Amino acid sequence: MNEALLRTLTPGVLGILVRRGADFAAAEDAVQDALLEAVRVWPADPPRDPKGWLVTVAWRRFLDGARADAARRRREDRTEEEPEPGPAPAVDDTLQLYFLCAHPSLTPASAVALTLRAVGGLTTRQIARAYLVPEATMAQRISRAKRTVSGVRFDQPGDVATVLRVLYLVFNEGYSGDVDLAAEAIRLTRQLAATIDHPEVAGLLALMLLHHARRAARTAPDGSLVPLAQQDRGRWDTGSIAEGVRILQAALARDRLGEFQAQAAVAALHADAPTARETDWVQIVEWYDELARLTDSPVVRLNRAVAVGEADGPRAGLAALAAVEASVPRHTAVAAYLHERDGDLETAARLYAEAALEAPNLAERDHLTRQAARLNASRPR
């Protein structure tokens, strides 16, 4: 069974059902039923037209549910005619579905969560981690969003800012290695940039390209993480870097600064440095100051503490870190790094070990465990 194919087809099938008149919650349930049926049937009898098969089965499931639900009997006349099986239109509905999910009846946070779950393919746990909230809280938020849009006609698409937030989080989840969604997020952002003249759309595309350019160097052959300072810069994709810088420069020239442009500027400074030692950390701190002004994000303040530690020394970095809530993900890992830079290897080793227990994925946990072991081995007995 090709799970990647199913994940790719799902948004388009969902979009077709919504356009045919299914409300979002019922359409999502019908598509999930069709996917389960595909898992059962396709290994022995693969269809010639997978998308058409999924559309037909999902629509049948929706019609069955509509007929069984007394509250929807008023719509039975409209849904009585089942569409004939056949090839589905070869149209990419994913980006349109992102806009439809960002419905004006939802708060931006709820719209993002709903889209990530229904279209992006992320789990509730992954979305909760991105939002820095408990999984139970996020599950309730998604459930409320589904109830809000249940029965709503999706003829009022949401705003660009919400769609950008979704694309950014999808890219980050793909970039982390848990789910391979980074390339899909770039593809959709390119589509959006081709249709909307907006500096923040360009800023997000530049940011994605600059980060994605380093992907090949982020892991060693054994799968272990390679920190930015130790990466082989010869493995960075110079074509993507050049494109990202060009797009960013054009966006910044419009003098309408937003958070994605500022993040892309930080990424561009890293990409521009021939070696880690030559990184312009002073400018990076200045861009993080801009980001903090734009977002007031605890994650931005955490990253700024690292940059301050590089620009002004580890003691200054630790002072900046003290102003960041200890509950922010990777706070302990940053503290460990700055204490190591300051020469306090005992504290650093202890903090690396604690950070490993908090790591969001296996690769990061193994990296932090190795850092703790390295420092413990270097300390005199």
mmCIF file of C-alpha atoms in Angstrom:
data_model
loop_
_atom_site.group_PDB
_atom_site.id
_atom_site.type_symbol
_atom_site.label_atom_id
_atom_site.label_comp_id
_atom_site.label_asym_id
_atom_site.label_seq_id
_atom_site.Cartn_x
_atom_site.Cartn_y
_atom_site.Cartn_z
ATOM 1 C CA MET A 1 0.000 0.000 0.000
ATOM 2 C CA ASN A 2 1.423 3.398 -1.053
ATOM 3 C CA GLU A 3 0.700 5.601 1.971
ATOM 4 C CA ALA A 4 2.469 8.573 0.370
ATOM 5 C CA LEU A 5 0.083 8.363 -2.608
ATOM 6 C CA LEU A 6 -2.943 8.308 -0.307
ATOM 7 C CA ARG A 7 -1.636 11.330 1.609
ATOM 8 C CA THR A 8 -1.089 13.204 -1.657
ATOM 9 C CA LEU A 9 -4.568 12.430 -2.998
ATOM 10 C CA THR A 10 -6.484 13.183 0.208
ATOM 11 C CA PRO A 11 -6.668 17.017 -0.058
ATOM 12 C CA GLY A 12 -7.932 16.878 -3.644
ATOM 13 C CA VAL A 13 -10.618 14.325 -2.805
ATOM 14 C CA LEU A 14 -11.703 16.369 0.211
ATOM 15 C CA GLY A 15 -11.866 19.510 -1.915
ATOM 16 C CA ILE A 16 -14.069 17.818 -4.525
ATOM 17 C CA LEU A 17 -16.561 16.669 -1.882
ATOM 18 C CA VAL A 18 -16.726 20.147 -0.357
ATOM 19 C CA ARG A 19 -17.356 21.720 -3.769
ATOM 20 C CA ARG A 20 -20.129 19.201 -4.421
ATOM 21 C CA GLY A 21 -21.973 20.392 -1.346
ATOM 22 C CA ALA A 22 -20.730 18.255 1.542
ATOM 23 C CA ASP A 23 -20.122 20.142 4.765
ATOM 24 C CA PHE A 24 -16.543 19.947 5.941
ATOM 25 C CA ALA A 25 -16.951 17.601 8.917
ATOM 26 C CA ALA A 26 -19.054 15.085 6.960
ATOM 27 C CA ALA A 27 -16.692 15.277 3.980
ATOM 28 C CA GLU A 28 -13.671 14.581 6.175
ATOM 29 C CA ASP A 29 -15.396 11.553 7.741
ATOM 30 C CA ALA A 30 -16.333 10.227 4.293
ATOM 31 C CA VAL A 31 -12.780 10.614 2.992
ATOM 32 C CA GLN A 32 -11.381 8.811 6.042
ATOM 33 C CA ASP A 33 -13.800 5.928 5.385
ATOM 34 C CA ALA A 34 -12.663 5.814 1.756
ATOM 35 C CA LEU A 35 -9.006 5.704 2.812
ATOM 36 C CA LEU A 36 -9.694 2.769 5.133
ATOM 37 C CA GLU A 37 -11.464 0.983 2.293
ATOM 38 C CA ALA A 38 -8.479 1.679 0.018
ATOM 39 C CA VAL A 39 -6.106 0.141 2.563
ATOM 40 C CA ARG A 40 -8.287 -2.958 2.589
ATOM 41 C CA VAL A 41 -8.950 -3.300 -1.157
ATOM 42 C CA TRP A 42 -6.043 -1.816 -3.107
ATOM 43 C CA PRO A 43 -3.316 -4.348 -2.248
ATOM 44 C CA ALA A 44 -5.283 -7.099 -4.021
ATOM 45 C CA ASP A 45 -7.109 -4.976 -6.601
ATOM 46 C CA PRO A 46 -5.377 -1.625 -7.294
ATOM 47 C CA PRO A 47 -7.569 0.824 -9.267
ATOM 48 C CA ARG A 48 -6.540 2.300 -12.605
ATOM 49 C CA ASP A 49 -7.580 5.753 -11.401
ATOM 50 C CA PRO A 50 -6.827 6.024 -7.640
ATOM 51 C CA LYS A 51 -8.219 9.550 -7.230
ATOM 52 C CA GLY A 52 -11.424 8.748 -9.103
ATOM 53 C CA TRP A 53 -11.854 5.608 -6.992
ATOM 54 C CA LEU A 54 -11.440 7.583 -3.758
ATOM 55 C CA VAL A 55 -13.855 10.308 -4.918
ATOM 56 C CA THR A 56 -16.523 7.746 -5.835
ATOM 57 C CA VAL A 57 -16.227 5.764 -2.594
ATOM 58 C CA ALA A 58 -16.037 8.896 -0.412
ATOM 59 C CA TRP A 59 -19.069 10.425 -2.108
ATOM 60 C CA ARG A 60 -21.023 7.222 -1.576
ATOM 61 C CA ARG A 61 -20.089 7.266 2.096
ATOM 62 C CA PHE A 62 -21.222 10.868 2.362
ATOM 63 C CA LEU A 63 -24.544 10.108 0.678
ATOM 64 C CA ASP A 64 -25.110 7.116 2.940
ATOM 65 C CA GLY A 65 -24.522 9.287 5.989
ATOM 66 C CA ALA A 66 -26.742 12.087 4.687
ATOM 67 C CA ARG A 67 -29.643 9.718 4.051
ATOM 68 C CA ALA A 68 -29.285 8.173 7.526
ATOM 69 C CA ASP A 69 -29.212 11.489 9.355
ATOM 70 C CA ALA A 70 -32.689 12.867 10.020
ATOM 71 C CA ALA A 71 -31.304 16.363 10.559
ATOM 72 C CA ARG A 72 -30.119 16.422 6.958
ATOM 73 C CA ARG A 73 -33.274 15.156 5.262
ATOM 74 C CA ARG A 74 -33.885 18.605 3.803
ATOM 75 C CA ARG A 75 -30.813 18.103 1.634
ATOM 76 C CA GLU A 76 -31.772 14.654 0.311
ATOM 77 C CA ASP A 77 -33.298 15.988 -2.886
ATOM 78 C CA ARG A 78 -30.043 17.770 -3.694
ATOM 79 C CA THR A 79 -27.855 14.762 -2.887
ATOM 80 C CA GLU A 80 -30.051 12.039 -4.362
ATOM 81 C CA GLU A 81 -28.145 11.735 -7.643
ATOM 82 C CA GLU A 82 -24.880 9.936 -7.055
ATOM 83 C CA PRO A 83 -22.140 11.010 -9.474
ATOM 84 C CA GLU A 84 -21.127 8.448 -12.056
ATOM 85 C CA PRO A 85 -17.823 6.694 -11.389
ATOM 86 C CA GLY A 86 -15.006 7.852 -13.594
ATOM 87 C CA PRO A 87 -11.732 9.773 -13.693
ATOM 88 C CA ALA A 88 -11.611 12.746 -11.361
ATOM 89 C CA PRO A 89 -10.483 16.128 -12.702
ATOM 90 C CA ALA A 90 -6.701 16.444 -12.753
ATOM 91 C CA VAL A 91 -6.748 19.650 -10.693
ATOM 92 C CA ASP A 92 -4.610 20.407 -7.644
ATOM 93 C CA ASP A 93 -7.153 21.535 -5.056
ATOM 94 C CA THR A 94 -4.773 21.601 -2.091
ATOM 95 C CA LEU A 95 -4.026 25.324 -1.939
ATOM 96 C CA GLN A 96 -7.689 26.199 -2.479
ATOM 97 C CA LEU A 97 -8.595 23.874 0.373
ATOM 98 C CA TYR A 98 -6.096 25.663 2.626
ATOM 99 C CA PHE A 99 -7.975 28.907 1.996
ATOM 100 C CA LEU A 100 -11.364 27.289 2.489
ATOM 101 C CA CYS A 101 -10.311 25.845 5.848
ATOM 102 C CA ALA A 102 -9.194 29.310 6.969
ATOM 103 C CA HIS A 103 -12.902 30.214 7.199
ATOM 104 C CA PRO A 104 -13.905 33.643 8.593
ATOM 105 C CA SER A 105 -16.095 31.937 11.214
ATOM 106 C CA LEU A 106 -12.965 30.500 12.841
ATOM 107 C CA THR A 107 -10.274 32.251 14.841
ATOM 108 C CA PRO A 108 -6.883 32.176 13.084
ATOM 109 C CA ALA A 109 -5.521 29.697 15.649
ATOM 110 C CA SER A 110 -8.464 27.326 15.173
ATOM 111 C CA ALA A 111 -8.302 27.617 11.391
ATOM 112 C CA VAL A 112 -4.612 26.734 11.394
ATOM 113 C CA ALA A 113 -5.152 23.756 13.696
ATOM 114 C CA LEU A 114 -8.061 22.438 11.626
ATOM 115 C CA THR A 115 -6.157 22.763 8.345
ATOM 116 C CA LEU A 116 -3.041 21.094 9.712
ATOM 117 C CA ARG A 117 -5.131 18.172 10.916
ATOM 118 C CA ALA A 118 -7.498 17.773 7.958
ATOM 119 C CA VAL A 119 -5.306 18.802 5.013
ATOM 120 C CA GLY A 120 -1.715 18.826 6.232
ATOM 121 C CA GLY A 121 -1.889 15.297 7.607
ATOM 122 C CA LEU A 122 -0.327 16.179 10.970
ATOM 123 C CA THR A 123 -1.373 14.440 14.162
ATOM 124 C CA THR A 124 -2.957 16.295 17.064
ATOM 125 C CA ARG A 125 0.230 15.745 19.057
ATOM 126 C CA GLN A 126 2.406 17.335 16.348
ATOM 127 C CA ILE A 127 0.100 20.348 16.092
ATOM 128 C CA ALA A 128 0.031 20.751 19.883
ATOM 129 C CA ARG A 129 3.827 20.697 19.983
ATOM 130 C CA ALA A 130 4.006 23.414 17.319
ATOM 131 C CA TYR A 131 1.624 25.582 19.361
ATOM 132 C CA LEU A 132 3.326 24.842 22.705
ATOM 133 C CA VAL A 133 0.063 23.608 24.272
ATOM 134 C CA PRO A 134 -1.010 20.246 25.784
ATOM 135 C CA GLU A 135 -2.318 17.650 23.347
ATOM 136 C CA ALA A 136 -5.717 17.561 25.100
ATOM 137 C CA THR A 137 -6.081 21.322 24.663
ATOM 138 C CA MET A 138 -5.356 21.060 20.955
ATOM 139 C CA ALA A 139 -7.784 18.149 20.537
ATOM 140 C CA GLN A 140 -10.544 20.305 22.047
ATOM 141 C CA ARG A 141 -9.617 23.223 19.791
ATOM 142 C CA ILE A 142 -9.825 21.068 16.661
ATOM 143 C CA SER A 143 -13.141 19.556 17.778
ATOM 144 C CA ARG A 144 -14.603 23.021 18.365
ATOM 145 C CA ALA A 145 -13.394 24.148 14.939
ATOM 146 C CA LYS A 146 -15.099 21.172 13.284
ATOM 147 C CA ARG A 147 -18.340 21.930 15.096
ATOM 148 C CA THR A 148 -18.137 25.586 14.095
ATOM 149 C CA VAL A 149 -17.814 24.868 10.380
ATOM 150 C CA SER A 150 -20.217 21.919 10.350
ATOM 151 C CA GLY A 151 -22.963 22.780 7.885
ATOM 152 C CA VAL A 152 -21.245 26.017 6.800
ATOM 153 C CA ARG A 153 -20.999 26.714 3.078
ATOM 154 C CA PHE A 154 -17.350 27.246 2.186
ATOM 155 C CA ASP A 155 -17.834 30.238 -0.100
ATOM 156 C CA GLN A 156 -15.842 32.730 1.996
ATOM 157 C CA PRO A 157 -12.161 31.834 1.927
ATOM 158 C CA GLY A 158 -9.933 32.890 4.789
ATOM 159 C CA ASP A 159 -7.127 35.422 4.758
ATOM 160 C CA VAL A 160 -3.580 35.074 3.489
ATOM 161 C CA ALA A 161 -1.980 35.447 6.942
ATOM 162 C CA THR A 162 -3.730 32.319 8.246
ATOM 163 C CA VAL A 163 -2.786 30.282 5.172
ATOM 164 C CA LEU A 164 0.837 31.408 5.503
ATOM 165 C CA ARG A 165 0.859 30.282 9.143
ATOM 166 C CA VAL A 166 -0.401 26.851 8.106
ATOM 167 C CA LEU A 167 2.179 26.489 5.338
ATOM 168 C CA TYR A 168 4.942 27.550 7.722
ATOM 169 C CA LEU A 169 3.977 24.964 10.329
ATOM 170 C CA VAL A 170 3.610 22.229 7.713
ATOM 171 C CA PHE A 171 7.102 23.053 6.421
ATOM 172 C CA ASN A 172 8.567 22.998 9.923
ATOM 173 C CA GLU A 173 7.046 19.593 10.641
ATOM 174 C CA GLY A 174 8.447 18.246 7.391
ATOM 175 C CA TYR A 175 11.822 19.851 8.042
ATOM 176 C CA SER A 176 12.031 18.221 11.475
ATOM 177 C CA GLY A 177 12.057 14.813 9.818
ATOM 178 C CA ASP A 178 8.944 13.419 11.528
ATOM 179 C CA VAL A 179 6.772 13.850 8.450
ATOM 180 C CA ASP A 180 8.175 14.555 4.974
ATOM 181 C CA LEU A 181 6.037 17.570 4.152
ATOM 182 C CA ALA A 182 8.686 20.247 3.535
ATOM 183 C CA ALA A 183 8.806 19.872 -0.255
ATOM 184 C CA GLU A 184 4.998 19.961 -0.451
ATOM 185 C CA ALA A 185 4.897 23.154 1.609
ATOM 186 C CA ILE A 186 7.433 24.769 -0.741
ATOM 187 C CA ARG A 187 5.414 23.691 -3.776
ATOM 188 C CA LEU A 188 2.220 25.215 -2.388
ATOM 189 C CA THR A 189 3.981 28.425 -1.346
ATOM 190 C CA ARG A 190 5.353 28.766 -4.867
ATOM 191 C CA GLN A 191 1.805 28.450 -6.182
ATOM 192 C CA LEU A 192 0.639 31.113 -3.743
ATOM 193 C CA ALA A 193 3.503 33.458 -4.662
ATOM 194 C CA ALA A 194 2.598 33.088 -8.342
ATOM 195 C CA THR A 195 -0.974 34.243 -7.695
ATOM 196 C CA ILE A 196 -0.637 36.796 -4.862
ATOM 197 C CA ASP A 197 1.708 39.783 -4.860
ATOM 198 C CA HIS A 198 2.419 39.955 -1.133
ATOM 199 C CA PRO A 199 5.821 40.572 0.523
ATOM 200 C CA GLU A 200 5.162 38.086 3.329
ATOM 201 C CA VAL A 201 4.318 35.337 0.829
ATOM 202 C CA ALA A 202 7.675 36.049 -0.792
ATOM 203 C CA GLY A 203 9.326 36.155 2.625
ATOM 204 C CA LEU A 204 7.950 32.736 3.534
ATOM 205 C CA LEU A 205 9.058 31.233 0.234
ATOM 206 C CA ALA A 206 12.552 32.677 0.715
ATOM 207 C CA LEU A 207 12.686 31.315 4.270
ATOM 208 C CA MET A 208 11.674 27.824 3.132
ATOM 209 C CA LEU A 209 14.219 27.788 0.294
ATOM 210 C CA LEU A 210 17.058 28.948 2.542
ATOM 211 C CA HIS A 211 16.309 26.336 5.203
ATOM 212 C CA HIS A 212 15.690 23.557 2.691
ATOM 213 C CA ALA A 213 19.017 24.344 1.012
ATOM 214 C CA ARG A 214 20.806 23.024 4.118
ATOM 215 C CA ARG A 215 18.778 19.849 4.469
ATOM 216 C CA ALA A 216 21.323 17.458 2.919
ATOM 217 C CA ALA A 217 23.958 18.572 5.428
ATOM 218 C CA ARG A 218 21.766 18.350 8.527
ATOM 219 C CA THR A 219 22.306 14.620 9.099
ATOM 220 C CA ALA A 220 25.340 12.320 9.012
ATOM 221 C CA PRO A 221 25.327 9.025 7.063
ATOM 222 C CA ASP A 222 24.254 7.224 10.261
ATOM 223 C CA GLY A 223 21.221 9.520 10.597
ATOM 224 C CA SER A 224 22.586 11.571 13.496
ATOM 225 C CA LEU A 225 22.017 15.327 13.585
ATOM 226 C CA VAL A 226 24.807 17.668 12.493
ATOM 227 C CA PRO A 227 24.633 21.113 14.177
ATOM 228 C CA LEU A 228 24.725 24.136 11.877
ATOM 229 C CA ALA A 229 28.238 25.129 12.916
ATOM 230 C CA GLN A 230 29.576 21.674 11.982
ATOM 231 C CA GLN A 231 27.748 21.206 8.689
ATOM 232 C CA ASP A 232 29.636 20.699 5.439
ATOM 233 C CA ARG A 233 28.677 23.893 3.639
ATOM 234 C CA GLY A 234 29.788 22.370 0.374
ATOM 235 C CA ARG A 235 26.648 20.196 0.576
ATOM 236 C CA TRP A 236 24.330 23.191 0.780
ATOM 237 C CA ASP A 237 22.195 23.801 -2.307
ATOM 238 C CA THR A 238 23.661 27.043 -3.678
ATOM 239 C CA GLY A 239 20.924 27.343 -6.299
ATOM 240 C CA SER A 240 18.186 27.377 -3.653
ATOM 241 C CA ILE A 241 20.210 29.823 -1.545
ATOM 242 C CA ALA A 242 20.637 32.204 -4.480
ATOM 243 C CA GLU A 243 16.934 32.014 -5.302
ATOM 244 C CA GLY A 244 15.940 32.546 -1.674
ATOM 245 C CA VAL A 245 18.219 35.582 -1.293
ATOM 246 C CA ARG A 246 16.934 37.095 -4.543
ATOM 247 C CA ILE A 247 13.290 36.674 -3.487
ATOM 248 C CA LEU A 248 14.046 38.064 -0.019
ATOM 249 C CA GLN A 249 15.849 41.146 -1.339
ATOM 250 C CA ALA A 250 12.896 41.985 -3.597
ATOM 251 C CA ALA A 251 10.477 41.592 -0.678
ATOM 252 C CA LEU A 252 12.551 43.718 1.729
ATOM 253 C CA ALA A 253 12.834 46.455 -0.900
ATOM 254 C CA ARG A 254 9.077 47.010 -0.582
ATOM 255 C CA ASP A 255 9.570 48.205 3.023
ATOM 256 C CA ARG A 256 6.646 46.205 4.440
ATOM 257 C CA LEU A 257 8.538 44.061 6.933
ATOM 258 C CA GLY A 258 6.851 40.987 8.392
ATOM 259 C CA GLU A 259 7.968 38.084 10.529
ATOM 260 C CA PHE A 260 8.681 35.718 7.635
ATOM 261 C CA GLN A 261 10.895 38.259 5.914
ATOM 262 C CA ALA A 262 12.793 38.821 9.175
ATOM 263 C CA GLN A 263 13.257 35.072 9.691
ATOM 264 C CA ALA A 264 14.446 34.726 6.106
ATOM 265 C CA ALA A 265 16.976 37.509 6.730
ATOM 266 C CA VAL A 266 18.446 35.485 9.615
ATOM 267 C CA ALA A 267 18.607 32.384 7.421
ATOM 268 C CA ALA A 268 20.269 34.400 4.638
ATOM 269 C CA LEU A 269 22.987 35.629 7.015
ATOM 270 C CA HIS A 270 23.751 32.037 7.980
ATOM 271 C CA ALA A 271 23.823 31.015 4.315
ATOM 272 C CA ASP A 272 26.056 33.928 3.357
ATOM 273 C CA ALA A 273 28.815 33.055 5.863
ATOM 274 C CA PRO A 274 31.640 31.043 4.236
ATOM 275 C CA THR A 275 32.325 29.411 7.620
ATOM 276 C CA ALA A 276 30.517 29.263 10.944
ATOM 277 C CA ARG A 277 33.220 31.477 12.486
ATOM 278 C CA GLU A 278 32.481 34.220 9.945
ATOM 279 C CA THR A 279 28.744 34.383 10.712
ATOM 280 C CA ASP A 280 27.576 37.974 11.309
ATOM 281 C CA TRP A 281 26.015 37.346 14.708
ATOM 282 C CA VAL A 282 25.640 41.051 15.486
ATOM 283 C CA GLN A 283 23.279 41.473 12.512
ATOM 284 C CA ILE A 284 21.459 38.292 13.460
ATOM 285 C CA VAL A 285 20.795 39.685 16.949
ATOM 286 C CA GLU A 286 19.405 42.846 15.329
ATOM 287 C CA TRP A 287 17.039 40.787 13.171
ATOM 288 C CA TYR A 288 15.907 38.820 16.223
ATOM 289 C CA ASP A 289 15.168 42.145 17.922
ATOM 290 C CA GLU A 290 12.922 42.980 14.941
ATOM 291 C CA LEU A 291 11.276 39.562 15.179
ATOM 292 C CA ALA A 292 10.643 39.986 18.906
ATOM 293 C CA ARG A 293 8.995 43.332 18.183
ATOM 294 C CA LEU A 294 6.804 41.770 15.478
ATOM 295 C CA THR A 295 5.795 38.561 17.258
ATOM 296 C CA ASP A 296 6.649 38.658 20.984
ATOM 297 C CA SER A 297 7.295 34.931 20.594
ATOM 298 C CA PRO A 298 9.082 32.982 23.351
ATOM 299 C CA VAL A 299 10.753 30.854 20.664
ATOM 300 C CA VAL A 300 12.165 34.017 19.067
ATOM 301 C CA ARG A 301 13.505 35.142 22.450
ATOM 302 C CA LEU A 302 15.096 31.717 22.916
ATOM 303 C CA ASN A 303 16.842 31.907 19.538
ATOM 304 C CA ARG A 304 17.891 35.462 20.285
ATOM 305 C CA ALA A 305 19.616 34.261 23.469
ATOM 306 C CA VAL A 306 21.716 31.874 21.368
ATOM 307 C CA ALA A 307 22.619 34.685 18.972
ATOM 308 C CA VAL A 308 23.526 37.012 21.854
ATOM 309 C CA GLY A 309 25.737 34.261 23.265
ATOM 310 C CA GLU A 310 27.598 34.083 19.956
ATOM 311 C CA ALA A 311 27.838 37.853 19.453
ATOM 312 C CA ASP A 312 28.631 39.000 23.006
ATOM 313 C CA GLY A 313 29.785 35.862 24.778
ATOM 314 C CA PRO A 314 28.097 33.017 26.695
ATOM 315 C CA ARG A 315 27.543 35.041 29.884
ATOM 316 C CA ALA A 316 25.494 37.573 27.901
ATOM 317 C CA GLY A 317 23.634 34.699 26.269
ATOM 318 C CA LEU A 318 22.777 33.174 29.654
ATOM 319 C CA ALA A 319 21.533 36.562 30.865
ATOM 320 C CA ALA A 320 19.247 36.803 27.829
ATOM 321 C CA LEU A 321 18.110 33.221 28.376
ATOM 322 C CA ALA A 322 17.100 34.022 31.962
ATOM 323 C CA ALA A 323 14.306 36.211 30.562
ATOM 324 C CA VAL A 324 12.824 33.288 28.598
ATOM 325 C CA GLU A 325 10.282 30.971 30.208
ATOM 326 C CA ALA A 326 11.903 27.649 31.151
ATOM 327 C CA SER A 327 8.897 25.791 29.708
ATOM 328 C CA VAL A 328 9.746 26.818 26.122
ATOM 329 C CA PRO A 329 10.862 23.750 24.110
ATOM 330 C CA ARG A 330 14.659 23.399 23.793
ATOM 331 C CA HIS A 331 15.260 25.900 26.623
ATOM 332 C CA THR A 332 17.300 23.298 28.519
ATOM 333 C CA ALA A 333 19.342 22.421 25.423
ATOM 334 C CA VAL A 334 20.210 26.078 24.847
ATOM 335 C CA ALA A 335 21.188 26.450 28.507
ATOM 336 C CA ALA A 336 23.451 23.405 28.176
ATOM 337 C CA TYR A 337 25.153 24.840 25.069
ATOM 338 C CA LEU A 338 25.762 28.240 26.665
ATOM 339 C CA HIS A 339 27.120 26.700 29.876
ATOM 340 C CA GLU A 340 29.494 24.581 27.795
ATOM 341 C CA ARG A 341 30.661 27.692 25.947
ATOM 342 C CA ASP A 342 31.214 29.321 29.341
ATOM 343 C CA GLY A 343 33.406 26.430 30.496
ATOM 344 C CA ASP A 344 30.996 24.950 33.061
ATOM 345 C CA LEU A 345 31.168 21.416 31.697
ATOM 346 C CA GLU A 346 29.576 19.713 34.692
ATOM 347 C CA THR A 347 26.434 21.829 34.493
ATOM 348 C CA ALA A 348 26.387 21.550 30.718
ATOM 349 C CA ALA A 349 26.569 17.736 30.816
ATOM 350 C CA ARG A 350 23.730 17.574 33.326
ATOM 351 C CA LEU A 351 21.576 19.921 31.249
ATOM 352 C CA TYR A 352 22.281 18.029 28.003
ATOM 353 C CA ALA A 353 21.058 14.842 29.704
ATOM 354 C CA GLU A 354 17.914 16.614 30.934
ATOM 355 C CA ALA A 355 17.305 18.115 27.496
ATOM 356 C CA ALA A 356 17.546 14.661 25.916
ATOM 357 C CA LEU A 357 14.602 13.519 28.033
ATOM 358 C CA GLU A 358 12.555 16.452 26.695
ATOM 359 C CA ALA A 359 13.572 16.053 23.036
ATOM 360 C CA PRO A 360 10.650 16.046 20.553
ATOM 361 C CA ASN A 361 12.136 13.371 18.273
ATOM 362 C CA LEU A 362 14.572 10.476 18.350
ATOM 363 C CA ALA A 363 17.338 12.133 16.316
ATOM 364 C CA GLU A 364 17.456 15.152 18.616
ATOM 365 C CA ARG A 365 17.349 12.967 21.716
ATOM 366 C CA ASP A 366 20.294 10.906 20.478
ATOM 367 C CA HIS A 367 22.263 14.045 19.622
ATOM 368 C CA LEU A 368 21.777 15.536 23.085
ATOM 369 C CA THR A 369 22.615 12.225 24.756
ATOM 370 C CA ARG A 370 25.889 12.109 22.820
ATOM 371 C CA GLN A 371 26.675 15.672 23.863
ATOM 372 C CA ALA A 372 26.216 14.761 27.523
ATOM 373 C CA ALA A 373 28.361 11.632 27.137
ATOM 374 C CA ARG A 374 31.096 13.615 25.369
ATOM 375 C CA LEU A 375 31.348 16.127 28.206
ATOM 376 C CA ASN A 376 31.210 13.467 30.904
ATOM 377 C CA ALA A 377 34.033 11.563 29.193
ATOM 378 C CA SER A 378 36.194 14.713 28.984
ATOM 379 C CA ARG A 379 35.888 15.616 32.661
ATOM 380 C CA PRO A 380 38.735 14.540 34.971
ATOM 381 C CA ARG A 381 37.897 11.687 37.323
#
